[in-house]
PDB file of C-alpha atoms in Angstrom:
ATOM      1  CA  PHE A  72     -47.572-148.933 159.854  1.00  0.00           C
ATOM      2  CA  MET A  73     -47.803-152.744 159.883  1.00  0.00           C
ATOM      3  CA  PRO A  74     -45.677-153.237 156.734  1.00  0.00           C
ATOM      4  CA  LEU A  75     -42.863-151.413 158.568  1.00  0.00           C
ATOM      5  CA  VAL A  76     -42.895-153.748 161.601  1.00  0.00           C
ATOM      6  CA  PRO A  77     -40.073-155.922 160.179  1.00  0.00           C
ATOM      7  CA  VAL A  78     -37.968-152.783 159.707  1.00  0.00           C
ATOM      8  CA  PHE A  79     -38.621-151.739 163.307  1.00  0.00           C
ATOM      9  CA  ALA A  80     -37.801-155.285 164.449  1.00  0.00           C
ATOM     10  CA  GLU A  81     -34.502-155.195 162.571  1.00  0.00           C
ATOM     11  CA  ASP A  82     -33.661-151.882 164.245  1.00  0.00           C
ATOM     12  CA  LEU A  83     -34.512-153.484 167.589  1.00  0.00           C
ATOM     13  CA  GLY A  84     -32.080-156.292 166.768  1.00  0.00           C
ATOM     14  CA  VAL A  85     -34.521-159.195 167.051  1.00  0.00           C
ATOM     15  CA  GLY A  86     -35.052-162.312 164.979  1.00  0.00           C
ATOM     16  CA  ALA A  87     -37.993-163.773 163.108  1.00  0.00           C
ATOM     17  CA  PHE A  88     -39.865-165.129 166.140  1.00  0.00           C
ATOM     18  CA  GLU A  89     -39.680-161.817 168.006  1.00  0.00           C
ATOM     19  CA  THR A  90     -40.723-160.016 164.818  1.00  0.00           C
ATOM     20  CA  GLY A  91     -43.807-162.233 164.665  1.00  0.00           C
ATOM     21  CA  LEU A  92     -44.610-161.443 168.288  1.00  0.00           C
ATOM     22  CA  LEU A  93     -44.185-157.756 167.601  1.00  0.00           C
ATOM     23  CA  ALA A  94     -46.516-157.949 164.598  1.00  0.00           C
ATOM     24  CA  SER A  95     -49.133-159.863 166.602  1.00  0.00           C
ATOM     25  CA  ALA A  96     -49.032-157.608 169.676  1.00  0.00           C
ATOM     26  CA  LEU A  97     -51.398-155.054 168.158  1.00  0.00           C
ATOM     27  CA  GLY A  98     -53.971-157.740 167.360  1.00  0.00           C
ATOM     28  CA  ALA A  99     -53.623-159.311 170.807  1.00  0.00           C
ATOM     29  CA  GLY A 100     -54.270-155.922 172.411  1.00  0.00           C
ATOM     30  CA  THR A 101     -57.218-155.277 170.123  1.00  0.00           C
ATOM     31  CA  MET A 102     -58.765-158.655 170.918  1.00  0.00           C
ATOM     32  CA  THR A 103     -58.280-158.130 174.646  1.00  0.00           C
ATOM     33  CA  GLY A 104     -59.823-154.666 174.485  1.00  0.00           C
ATOM     34  CA  ALA A 105     -62.749-155.856 172.391  1.00  0.00           C
ATOM     35  CA  LEU A 106     -63.497-158.558 174.969  1.00  0.00           C
ATOM     36  CA  VAL A 107     -63.436-155.953 177.740  1.00  0.00           C
ATOM     37  CA  VAL A 108     -65.772-153.646 175.779  1.00  0.00           C
ATOM     38  CA  ALA A 109     -68.156-156.516 175.022  1.00  0.00           C
ATOM     39  CA  ARG A 110     -68.183-157.574 178.661  1.00  0.00           C
ATOM     40  CA  THR A 111     -68.673-154.102 180.137  1.00  0.00           C
ATOM     41  CA  GLU A 112     -70.937-152.498 177.492  1.00  0.00           C
ATOM     42  CA  PRO A 113     -69.767-148.910 178.078  1.00  0.00           C
ATOM     43  CA  ASP A 114     -72.307-146.125 178.536  1.00  0.00           C
ATOM     44  CA  ARG A 115     -70.335-143.458 176.657  1.00  0.00           C
ATOM     45  CA  ARG A 116     -69.457-144.969 173.285  1.00  0.00           C
ATOM     46  CA  GLY A 117     -68.508-141.561 171.870  1.00  0.00           C
ATOM     47  CA  LEU A 118     -65.975-140.962 174.613  1.00  0.00           C
ATOM     48  CA  LEU A 119     -64.593-144.495 174.185  1.00  0.00           C
ATOM     49  CA  HIS A 120     -64.230-143.816 170.453  1.00  0.00           C
ATOM     50  CA  VAL A 121     -62.321-140.565 171.010  1.00  0.00           C
ATOM     51  CA  VAL A 122     -60.119-141.757 173.878  1.00  0.00           C
ATOM     52  CA  GLY A 123     -59.454-145.091 172.182  1.00  0.00           C
ATOM     53  CA  SER A 124     -58.264-143.546 168.937  1.00  0.00           C
ATOM     54  CA  LEU A 125     -56.116-140.932 170.682  1.00  0.00           C
ATOM     55  CA  GLY A 126     -54.680-143.585 172.992  1.00  0.00           C
ATOM     56  CA  ALA A 127     -53.815-145.865 170.089  1.00  0.00           C
ATOM     57  CA  MET A 128     -52.100-143.070 168.179  1.00  0.00           C
ATOM     58  CA  SER A 129     -50.195-141.996 171.280  1.00  0.00           C
ATOM     59  CA  MET A 130     -48.936-145.530 171.874  1.00  0.00           C
ATOM     60  CA  LEU A 131     -47.868-145.789 168.222  1.00  0.00           C
ATOM     61  CA  MET A 132     -45.840-142.619 168.671  1.00  0.00           C
ATOM     62  CA  VAL A 133     -44.217-144.188 171.728  1.00  0.00           C
ATOM     63  CA  PHE A 134     -43.548-147.392 169.769  1.00  0.00           C
ATOM     64  CA  ALA A 135     -41.919-145.485 166.926  1.00  0.00           C
ATOM     65  CA  ASN A 136     -39.325-144.022 169.264  1.00  0.00           C
ATOM     66  CA  LEU A 137     -38.382-147.010 171.407  1.00  0.00           C
ATOM     67  CA  SER A 138     -35.113-148.891 171.192  1.00  0.00           C
ATOM     68  CA  TRP A 139     -35.872-151.649 173.733  1.00  0.00           C
ATOM     69  CA  TYR A 140     -37.819-154.642 172.419  1.00  0.00           C
ATOM     70  CA  PRO A 141     -39.949-155.429 175.529  1.00  0.00           C
ATOM     71  CA  ALA A 142     -41.154-151.823 175.696  1.00  0.00           C
ATOM     72  CA  ALA A 143     -41.879-151.820 171.947  1.00  0.00           C
ATOM     73  CA  LEU A 144     -43.879-155.031 172.328  1.00  0.00           C
ATOM     74  CA  ALA A 145     -45.843-153.588 175.257  1.00  0.00           C
ATOM     75  CA  SER A 146     -46.526-150.323 173.425  1.00  0.00           C
ATOM     76  CA  LEU A 147     -48.003-152.160 170.435  1.00  0.00           C
ATOM     77  CA  PHE A 148     -50.176-154.242 172.765  1.00  0.00           C
ATOM     78  CA  MET A 149     -51.352-151.029 174.453  1.00  0.00           C
ATOM     79  CA  ALA A 150     -51.986-149.427 171.047  1.00  0.00           C
ATOM     80  CA  GLY A 151     -54.251-152.371 170.200  1.00  0.00           C
ATOM     81  CA  LEU A 152     -55.953-152.249 173.589  1.00  0.00           C
ATOM     82  CA  SER A 153     -56.662-148.541 173.156  1.00  0.00           C
ATOM     83  CA  GLY A 154     -57.537-148.900 169.482  1.00  0.00           C
ATOM     84  CA  SER A 155     -60.225-151.423 170.331  1.00  0.00           C
ATOM     85  CA  GLY A 156     -62.196-148.517 171.804  1.00  0.00           C
ATOM     86  CA  PHE A 157     -62.181-146.964 168.358  1.00  0.00           C
ATOM     87  CA  GLY A 158     -62.697-150.210 166.460  1.00  0.00           C
ATOM     88  CA  THR A 159     -65.613-151.460 168.523  1.00  0.00           C
ATOM     89  CA  THR A 160     -67.510-148.199 168.286  1.00  0.00           C
ATOM     90  CA  GLN A 161     -66.938-146.845 164.784  1.00  0.00           C
ATOM     91  CA  ALA A 162     -69.672-148.802 163.000  1.00  0.00           C
ATOM     92  CA  ALA A 163     -71.970-148.796 166.037  1.00  0.00           C
ATOM     93  CA  LEU A 164     -71.870-145.003 166.216  1.00  0.00           C
ATOM     94  CA  VAL A 165     -72.550-144.657 162.495  1.00  0.00           C
ATOM     95  CA  VAL A 166     -75.526-147.026 162.654  1.00  0.00           C
ATOM     96  CA  SER A 167     -76.987-145.431 165.778  1.00  0.00           C
ATOM     97  CA  LEU A 168     -76.631-141.822 164.575  1.00  0.00           C
ATOM     98  CA  VAL A 169     -77.945-142.092 161.040  1.00  0.00           C
ATOM     99  CA  ASP A 170     -81.594-142.309 160.083  1.00  0.00           C
ATOM    100  CA  GLU A 171     -82.565-145.866 159.190  1.00  0.00           C
ATOM    101  CA  SER A 172     -83.171-144.914 155.551  1.00  0.00           C
ATOM    102  CA  LEU A 173     -79.556-143.686 155.213  1.00  0.00           C
ATOM    103  CA  ARG A 174     -77.688-146.429 157.111  1.00  0.00           C
ATOM    104  CA  GLY A 175     -76.601-148.292 153.992  1.00  0.00           C
ATOM    105  CA  ARG A 176     -75.099-145.130 152.544  1.00  0.00           C
ATOM    106  CA  ALA A 177     -73.436-144.208 155.828  1.00  0.00           C
ATOM    107  CA  LEU A 178     -71.857-147.646 156.144  1.00  0.00           C
ATOM    108  CA  GLY A 179     -70.727-147.311 152.530  1.00  0.00           C
ATOM    109  CA  VAL A 180     -68.936-144.074 153.418  1.00  0.00           C
ATOM    110  CA  LEU A 181     -67.377-145.824 156.422  1.00  0.00           C
ATOM    111  CA  SER A 182     -66.161-148.633 154.156  1.00  0.00           C
ATOM    112  CA  MET A 183     -64.771-146.089 151.716  1.00  0.00           C
ATOM    113  CA  ALA A 184     -62.854-144.386 154.548  1.00  0.00           C
ATOM    114  CA  ILE A 185     -61.414-147.732 155.641  1.00  0.00           C
ATOM    115  CA  GLY A 186     -60.583-148.433 151.994  1.00  0.00           C
ATOM    116  CA  ALA A 187     -58.358-145.342 151.959  1.00  0.00           C
ATOM    117  CA  LEU A 188     -55.812-147.255 154.070  1.00  0.00           C
ATOM    118  CA  PRO A 189     -53.533-148.039 151.099  1.00  0.00           C
ATOM    119  CA  PHE A 190     -53.031-144.312 150.506  1.00  0.00           C
ATOM    120  CA  GLY A 191     -51.873-143.922 154.103  1.00  0.00           C
ATOM    121  CA  MET A 192     -49.535-146.901 153.769  1.00  0.00           C
ATOM    122  CA  PHE A 193     -48.122-145.487 150.554  1.00  0.00           C
ATOM    123  CA  SER A 194     -47.453-142.064 152.074  1.00  0.00           C
ATOM    124  CA  LEU A 195     -45.943-143.628 155.200  1.00  0.00           C
ATOM    125  CA  GLY A 196     -43.624-145.738 153.053  1.00  0.00           C
ATOM    126  CA  LEU A 197     -42.667-142.715 150.987  1.00  0.00           C
ATOM    127  CA  ILE A 198     -41.811-140.669 154.069  1.00  0.00           C
ATOM    128  CA  ALA A 199     -39.903-143.620 155.559  1.00  0.00           C
ATOM    129  CA  GLN A 200     -37.888-143.976 152.346  1.00  0.00           C
ATOM    130  CA  ARG A 201     -36.905-140.301 152.456  1.00  0.00           C
ATOM    131  CA  THR A 202     -36.256-140.152 156.210  1.00  0.00           C
ATOM    132  CA  ASP A 203     -36.454-143.276 158.372  1.00  0.00           C
ATOM    133  CA  PRO A 204     -39.302-145.460 159.705  1.00  0.00           C
ATOM    134  CA  GLN A 205     -39.245-143.921 163.180  1.00  0.00           C
ATOM    135  CA  GLN A 206     -39.544-140.396 161.847  1.00  0.00           C
ATOM    136  CA  ALA A 207     -42.169-141.416 159.286  1.00  0.00           C
ATOM    137  CA  LEU A 208     -44.413-143.038 161.887  1.00  0.00           C
ATOM    138  CA  THR A 209     -43.913-140.138 164.298  1.00  0.00           C
ATOM    139  CA  ILE A 210     -44.884-137.641 161.584  1.00  0.00           C
ATOM    140  CA  SER A 211     -47.866-139.704 160.436  1.00  0.00           C
ATOM    141  CA  VAL A 212     -49.214-140.265 163.933  1.00  0.00           C
ATOM    142  CA  GLY A 213     -48.480-136.658 164.902  1.00  0.00           C
ATOM    143  CA  ILE A 214     -50.606-135.467 161.994  1.00  0.00           C
ATOM    144  CA  GLY A 215     -53.350-137.906 163.019  1.00  0.00           C
ATOM    145  CA  ILE A 216     -53.329-136.649 166.608  1.00  0.00           C
ATOM    146  CA  ALA A 217     -53.342-132.999 165.493  1.00  0.00           C
ATOM    147  CA  LEU A 218     -56.279-133.588 163.141  1.00  0.00           C
ATOM    148  CA  HIS A 219     -58.169-135.564 165.766  1.00  0.00           C
ATOM    149  CA  VAL A 220     -57.675-132.910 168.449  1.00  0.00           C
ATOM    150  CA  THR A 221     -58.710-130.188 165.989  1.00  0.00           C
ATOM    151  CA  TRP A 222     -61.836-132.134 165.055  1.00  0.00           C
ATOM    152  CA  GLN A 223     -62.712-132.681 168.713  1.00  0.00           C
ATOM    153  CA  ALA A 224     -62.240-128.982 169.474  1.00  0.00           C
ATOM    154  CA  THR A 225     -64.767-128.077 166.800  1.00  0.00           C
ATOM    155  CA  HIS A 226     -67.122-131.067 167.225  1.00  0.00           C
ATOM    156  CA  PRO A 227     -67.285-131.926 170.955  1.00  0.00           C
ATOM    157  CA  GLN A 228     -70.655-133.669 170.589  1.00  0.00           C
ATOM    158  CA  LEU A 229     -68.967-136.964 169.645  1.00  0.00           C
ATOM    159  CA  ARG A 230     -67.563-137.362 173.159  1.00  0.00           C
ATOM    160  CA  ARG A 231     -71.075-137.101 174.611  1.00  0.00           C
ATOM    161  CA  LEU A 232     -72.671-139.854 172.545  1.00  0.00           C
ATOM    162  CA  ARG A 233     -74.114-142.784 174.429  1.00  0.00           C
TER     163      ARG A 233
END
């Protein structure tokens, strides 16, 4: 969604400086959350992973449908804060769950999944072109939440990981 931030900023009626703040809010939230995770060393990394990713997607859905700049800024910060739960645990969970002899392969698969980001950006841009950015992000995040909830319903063991 980051390439669409200037479009959202224009819809919010703000200038270049406020657009820069909006674009940096996600990173500021992520950094803050990562510091909290590093300081507290949570016991339930699986639960943090699940709640963090769902929280981030939920806050992105909120962001997509806001028309007041301060609330949009806060929602992106909160998306980053929540998303840090996902970001700080994704590689750690892969490394801790996979047999030592397969860790390189598992991290390769993780890198490949992260490398699929351009396909998501392309589809988001395509949907935004045919509808509007707010609807595109809402649809994209809605699909992400639905898939995540479905996965969790069929694979609850992730929430229990330490």
